[in-house]
Amino acid sequence: GQPAGWGLSAWQLHGGRRNGGSSRVAVHNGDHWPMDWEIVPGKKDGTWRVLTTEHTAGGQPAGWGLSSWGHKVRDTTRNCGSNWVHVHEGDDWPMDWVFERVETHV
């Protein structure tokens, strides 16, 4: 399984570029590649946008929104039951997300 403690990352360099306006999202161990994310209110009530912050070493600009497009965009489909996640510049492609509170038992 996935080790605990890895951080969410996005970058344009080092194989992370999908195209000039979007980057792949990954999880990465350590403190260098994971980024701090900006969480802002979404366009719809009760939703949130998850935005990148600048990551100089990875060439990732700030303000790109977390996105997943499904089967409408061919290279973003993983298989019939899952899709890849990316960040995208601008205001058209980023998604509004709903966060749900969960109880953790550690």
Short mmCIF file of N, CA and C in Angstrom, two decimals:
data_model
loop_
_atom_site.label_atom_id
_atom_site.label_comp_id
_atom_site.label_asym_id
_atom_site.label_seq_id
_atom_site.Cartn_x
_atom_site.Cartn_y
_atom_site.Cartn_z
N GLY A 1 0.80 -1.19 0.00
CA GLY A 1 0.00 0.00 0.00
C GLY A 1 0.84 1.26 0.00
N GLN A 2 0.18 2.36 -0.09
CA GLN A 2 0.83 3.67 -0.10
C GLN A 2 1.38 3.98 1.29
N PRO A 3 2.69 4.30 1.39
CA PRO A 3 3.23 4.69 2.70
C PRO A 3 2.58 5.96 3.22
N ALA A 4 2.43 6.08 4.52
CA ALA A 4 1.89 7.29 5.14
C ALA A 4 2.89 8.42 5.06
N GLY A 5 2.39 9.64 5.10
CA GLY A 5 3.25 10.81 5.21
C GLY A 5 3.74 11.40 3.90
N TRP A 6 3.34 10.87 2.77
CA TRP A 6 3.75 11.45 1.50
C TRP A 6 2.84 12.65 1.21
N GLY A 7 3.38 13.65 0.50
CA GLY A 7 2.62 14.87 0.25
C GLY A 7 2.20 15.01 -1.19
N LEU A 8 1.08 15.70 -1.42
CA LEU A 8 0.54 15.95 -2.75
C LEU A 8 1.42 16.97 -3.47
N SER A 9 1.72 16.68 -4.73
CA SER A 9 2.66 17.49 -5.50
C SER A 9 2.14 17.72 -6.91
N ALA A 10 2.61 18.80 -7.54
CA ALA A 10 2.37 19.07 -8.95
C ALA A 10 3.53 19.89 -9.45
N TRP A 11 4.03 19.54 -10.65
CA TRP A 11 5.14 20.32 -11.21
C TRP A 11 5.16 20.18 -12.71
N GLN A 12 5.69 21.20 -13.39
CA GLN A 12 5.81 21.21 -14.85
C GLN A 12 7.09 20.51 -15.31
N LEU A 13 8.14 20.56 -14.53
CA LEU A 13 9.42 19.97 -14.92
C LEU A 13 9.49 18.50 -14.50
N HIS A 14 10.57 17.83 -14.89
CA HIS A 14 10.87 16.46 -14.44
C HIS A 14 9.76 15.47 -14.78
N GLY A 15 9.13 15.62 -15.96
CA GLY A 15 8.11 14.68 -16.40
C GLY A 15 6.71 14.98 -15.92
N GLY A 16 6.50 16.08 -15.21
CA GLY A 16 5.18 16.40 -14.68
C GLY A 16 4.29 17.20 -15.62
N ARG A 17 4.85 17.69 -16.71
CA ARG A 17 4.09 18.53 -17.64
C ARG A 17 3.14 17.67 -18.47
N ARG A 18 1.85 17.96 -18.42
CA ARG A 18 0.89 17.32 -19.33
C ARG A 18 0.87 18.11 -20.63
N ASN A 19 0.77 19.43 -20.50
CA ASN A 19 0.91 20.36 -21.62
C ASN A 19 1.25 21.72 -21.01
N GLY A 20 1.28 22.77 -21.81
CA GLY A 20 1.67 24.08 -21.30
C GLY A 20 0.72 24.67 -20.27
N GLY A 21 -0.50 24.15 -20.20
CA GLY A 21 -1.49 24.67 -19.27
C GLY A 21 -1.90 23.72 -18.19
N SER A 22 -1.28 22.53 -18.12
CA SER A 22 -1.65 21.60 -17.05
C SER A 22 -0.47 20.71 -16.67
N SER A 23 -0.48 20.30 -15.42
CA SER A 23 0.57 19.44 -14.85
C SER A 23 -0.07 18.22 -14.21
N ARG A 24 0.67 17.13 -14.20
CA ARG A 24 0.22 15.92 -13.50
C ARG A 24 0.32 16.15 -11.99
N VAL A 25 -0.51 15.45 -11.25
CA VAL A 25 -0.48 15.49 -9.79
C VAL A 25 0.02 14.15 -9.31
N ALA A 26 0.86 14.17 -8.29
CA ALA A 26 1.43 12.94 -7.74
C ALA A 26 1.59 13.10 -6.24
N VAL A 27 1.87 12.01 -5.58
CA VAL A 27 2.30 12.08 -4.18
C VAL A 27 3.80 11.78 -4.16
N HIS A 28 4.50 12.41 -3.23
CA HIS A 28 5.95 12.29 -3.18
C HIS A 28 6.39 12.28 -1.71
N ASN A 29 7.43 11.51 -1.44
CA ASN A 29 7.93 11.48 -0.07
C ASN A 29 8.89 12.65 0.17
N GLY A 30 9.26 12.87 1.43
CA GLY A 30 10.20 13.93 1.78
C GLY A 30 9.55 15.28 1.89
N ASP A 31 10.40 16.30 2.00
CA ASP A 31 9.92 17.67 2.19
C ASP A 31 10.15 18.56 0.98
N HIS A 32 10.91 18.10 -0.02
CA HIS A 32 11.27 18.96 -1.14
C HIS A 32 10.16 19.10 -2.18
N TRP A 33 9.57 17.99 -2.63
CA TRP A 33 8.61 18.03 -3.73
C TRP A 33 7.17 18.31 -3.32
N PRO A 34 6.68 17.81 -2.19
CA PRO A 34 5.30 18.15 -1.83
C PRO A 34 5.14 19.67 -1.67
N MET A 35 4.00 20.18 -2.10
CA MET A 35 3.78 21.62 -2.01
C MET A 35 2.71 21.95 -0.99
N ASP A 36 2.73 23.19 -0.55
CA ASP A 36 1.63 23.74 0.23
C ASP A 36 0.56 24.12 -0.77
N TRP A 37 -0.68 23.78 -0.49
CA TRP A 37 -1.79 24.06 -1.40
C TRP A 37 -2.63 25.18 -0.82
N GLU A 38 -3.19 26.00 -1.68
CA GLU A 38 -4.09 27.07 -1.25
C GLU A 38 -5.52 26.57 -1.43
N ILE A 39 -6.32 26.66 -0.38
CA ILE A 39 -7.72 26.23 -0.42
C ILE A 39 -8.58 27.50 -0.37
N VAL A 40 -9.38 27.71 -1.41
CA VAL A 40 -10.22 28.91 -1.50
C VAL A 40 -11.66 28.49 -1.78
N PRO A 41 -12.63 29.36 -1.45
CA PRO A 41 -14.03 29.01 -1.75
C PRO A 41 -14.22 28.77 -3.25
N GLY A 42 -15.05 27.76 -3.59
CA GLY A 42 -15.38 27.45 -4.97
C GLY A 42 -16.45 28.40 -5.50
N LYS A 43 -16.84 28.17 -6.74
CA LYS A 43 -17.89 29.00 -7.35
C LYS A 43 -19.27 28.68 -6.80
N LYS A 44 -19.47 27.45 -6.34
CA LYS A 44 -20.75 27.02 -5.80
C LYS A 44 -20.67 26.99 -4.28
N ASP A 45 -21.78 27.32 -3.61
CA ASP A 45 -21.81 27.29 -2.14
C ASP A 45 -21.39 25.92 -1.62
N GLY A 46 -20.59 25.90 -0.58
CA GLY A 46 -20.19 24.65 0.06
C GLY A 46 -19.09 23.91 -0.67
N THR A 47 -18.49 24.53 -1.69
CA THR A 47 -17.40 23.88 -2.43
C THR A 47 -16.10 24.66 -2.25
N TRP A 48 -15.01 24.01 -2.65
CA TRP A 48 -13.68 24.58 -2.48
C TRP A 48 -12.85 24.34 -3.73
N ARG A 49 -11.97 25.27 -4.01
CA ARG A 49 -10.96 25.10 -5.06
C ARG A 49 -9.64 24.79 -4.37
N VAL A 50 -8.90 23.86 -4.94
CA VAL A 50 -7.58 23.48 -4.42
C VAL A 50 -6.57 23.99 -5.44
N LEU A 51 -5.77 24.98 -5.05
CA LEU A 51 -4.87 25.67 -5.97
C LEU A 51 -3.41 25.43 -5.62
N THR A 52 -2.58 25.37 -6.64
CA THR A 52 -1.14 25.23 -6.43
C THR A 52 -0.56 26.51 -5.83
N THR A 53 0.56 26.36 -5.17
CA THR A 53 1.42 27.48 -4.81
C THR A 53 2.67 27.33 -5.66
N GLU A 54 3.44 28.37 -5.80
CA GLU A 54 4.62 28.28 -6.66
C GLU A 54 5.62 27.27 -6.12
N HIS A 55 6.12 26.41 -7.00
CA HIS A 55 7.18 25.45 -6.66
C HIS A 55 8.30 25.68 -7.67
N THR A 56 9.27 26.50 -7.27
CA THR A 56 10.33 26.93 -8.18
C THR A 56 11.11 25.76 -8.76
N ALA A 57 11.52 24.82 -7.92
CA ALA A 57 12.34 23.69 -8.38
C ALA A 57 11.60 22.83 -9.39
N GLY A 58 10.27 22.78 -9.29
CA GLY A 58 9.49 21.99 -10.21
C GLY A 58 8.90 22.80 -11.35
N GLY A 59 9.15 24.11 -11.37
CA GLY A 59 8.62 24.95 -12.44
C GLY A 59 7.11 25.10 -12.41
N GLN A 60 6.50 24.90 -11.24
CA GLN A 60 5.05 24.95 -11.14
C GLN A 60 4.58 26.33 -10.73
N PRO A 61 3.79 27.01 -11.58
CA PRO A 61 3.23 28.30 -11.19
C PRO A 61 2.15 28.16 -10.11
N ALA A 62 1.93 29.23 -9.39
CA ALA A 62 0.86 29.28 -8.39
C ALA A 62 -0.48 29.49 -9.07
N GLY A 63 -1.55 29.07 -8.39
CA GLY A 63 -2.90 29.39 -8.81
C GLY A 63 -3.56 28.42 -9.78
N TRP A 64 -2.90 27.30 -10.11
CA TRP A 64 -3.53 26.31 -10.98
C TRP A 64 -4.43 25.41 -10.14
N GLY A 65 -5.62 25.09 -10.66
CA GLY A 65 -6.62 24.37 -9.88
C GLY A 65 -6.64 22.88 -10.13
N LEU A 66 -6.90 22.13 -9.05
CA LEU A 66 -7.00 20.67 -9.10
C LEU A 66 -8.18 20.28 -9.99
N SER A 67 -7.94 19.31 -10.90
CA SER A 67 -8.92 18.97 -11.92
C SER A 67 -8.90 17.48 -12.23
N SER A 68 -10.04 16.95 -12.62
CA SER A 68 -10.13 15.60 -13.17
C SER A 68 -11.28 15.61 -14.16
N TRP A 69 -11.01 15.23 -15.41
CA TRP A 69 -11.96 15.48 -16.48
C TRP A 69 -12.73 14.26 -16.94
N GLY A 70 -12.33 13.10 -16.56
CA GLY A 70 -13.07 11.92 -16.96
C GLY A 70 -12.86 11.53 -18.40
N HIS A 71 -13.80 10.81 -18.94
CA HIS A 71 -13.66 10.21 -20.26
C HIS A 71 -13.80 11.21 -21.41
N LYS A 72 -14.11 12.45 -21.10
CA LYS A 72 -14.22 13.47 -22.15
C LYS A 72 -12.85 13.88 -22.69
N VAL A 73 -11.84 13.69 -21.89
CA VAL A 73 -10.47 14.05 -22.30
C VAL A 73 -9.65 12.76 -22.27
N ARG A 74 -9.32 12.25 -23.44
CA ARG A 74 -8.78 10.90 -23.60
C ARG A 74 -7.55 10.60 -22.74
N ASP A 75 -6.56 11.49 -22.70
CA ASP A 75 -5.33 11.16 -21.98
C ASP A 75 -5.45 11.34 -20.47
N THR A 76 -6.65 11.66 -19.97
CA THR A 76 -6.82 11.79 -18.52
C THR A 76 -7.57 10.61 -17.92
N THR A 77 -7.96 9.65 -18.74
CA THR A 77 -8.63 8.45 -18.26
C THR A 77 -7.61 7.38 -17.92
N ARG A 78 -7.67 6.86 -16.70
CA ARG A 78 -6.78 5.78 -16.29
C ARG A 78 -7.34 4.43 -16.75
N ASN A 79 -8.60 4.18 -16.44
CA ASN A 79 -9.31 2.98 -16.90
C ASN A 79 -10.81 3.25 -16.76
N CYS A 80 -11.65 2.25 -16.95
CA CYS A 80 -13.10 2.50 -16.93
C CYS A 80 -13.63 2.89 -15.56
N GLY A 81 -12.82 2.70 -14.52
CA GLY A 81 -13.28 3.03 -13.17
C GLY A 81 -12.50 4.14 -12.49
N SER A 82 -11.52 4.75 -13.19
CA SER A 82 -10.75 5.82 -12.54
C SER A 82 -10.11 6.76 -13.57
N ASN A 83 -9.83 7.96 -13.11
CA ASN A 83 -9.22 9.00 -13.94
C ASN A 83 -8.00 9.58 -13.25
N TRP A 84 -7.09 10.10 -14.05
CA TRP A 84 -5.92 10.78 -13.51
C TRP A 84 -6.33 12.17 -13.00
N VAL A 85 -5.54 12.72 -12.09
CA VAL A 85 -5.77 14.05 -11.54
C VAL A 85 -4.65 14.96 -12.02
N HIS A 86 -5.02 16.19 -12.38
CA HIS A 86 -4.07 17.19 -12.86
C HIS A 86 -4.39 18.53 -12.20
N VAL A 87 -3.53 19.49 -12.40
CA VAL A 87 -3.86 20.88 -12.11
C VAL A 87 -3.87 21.62 -13.44
N HIS A 88 -4.73 22.63 -13.55
CA HIS A 88 -4.85 23.37 -14.79
C HIS A 88 -4.91 24.86 -14.50
N GLU A 89 -4.27 25.63 -15.41
CA GLU A 89 -4.32 27.09 -15.28
C GLU A 89 -5.69 27.61 -15.66
N GLY A 90 -5.96 28.85 -15.30
CA GLY A 90 -7.20 29.49 -15.70
C GLY A 90 -8.37 29.14 -14.80
N ASP A 91 -9.57 29.49 -15.27
CA ASP A 91 -10.76 29.34 -14.44
C ASP A 91 -11.78 28.38 -15.04
N ASP A 92 -11.53 27.85 -16.24
CA ASP A 92 -12.51 26.98 -16.90
C ASP A 92 -12.40 25.53 -16.47
N TRP A 93 -11.20 24.97 -16.40
CA TRP A 93 -11.01 23.53 -16.15
C TRP A 93 -10.94 23.15 -14.67
N PRO A 94 -10.40 23.98 -13.79
CA PRO A 94 -10.34 23.58 -12.37
C PRO A 94 -11.74 23.30 -11.82
N MET A 95 -11.80 22.35 -10.92
CA MET A 95 -13.08 21.90 -10.38
C MET A 95 -13.35 22.48 -9.01
N ASP A 96 -14.63 22.55 -8.65
CA ASP A 96 -15.05 22.83 -7.29
C ASP A 96 -15.19 21.49 -6.59
N TRP A 97 -14.61 21.38 -5.40
CA TRP A 97 -14.58 20.12 -4.66
C TRP A 97 -15.42 20.24 -3.39
N VAL A 98 -16.02 19.14 -2.98
CA VAL A 98 -16.75 19.07 -1.72
C VAL A 98 -15.89 18.27 -0.75
N PHE A 99 -15.60 18.87 0.41
CA PHE A 99 -14.84 18.17 1.44
C PHE A 99 -15.81 17.58 2.44
N GLU A 100 -15.54 16.36 2.85
CA GLU A 100 -16.37 15.69 3.83
C GLU A 100 -15.54 15.40 5.06
N ARG A 101 -16.10 15.71 6.23
CA ARG A 101 -15.40 15.43 7.49
C ARG A 101 -15.42 13.93 7.74
N VAL A 102 -14.30 13.38 8.11
CA VAL A 102 -14.22 11.97 8.46
C VAL A 102 -13.58 11.83 9.82
N GLU A 103 -13.93 10.81 10.51
CA GLU A 103 -13.35 10.51 11.81
C GLU A 103 -12.14 9.61 11.61
N THR A 104 -11.06 9.92 12.26
CA THR A 104 -9.88 9.06 12.17
C THR A 104 -9.65 8.39 13.51
N HIS A 105 -9.20 7.19 13.45
CA HIS A 105 -8.91 6.43 14.68
C HIS A 105 -7.46 5.99 14.60
N VAL A 106 -6.61 6.76 15.25
CA VAL A 106 -5.18 6.47 15.20
C VAL A 106 -4.76 5.81 16.48
#
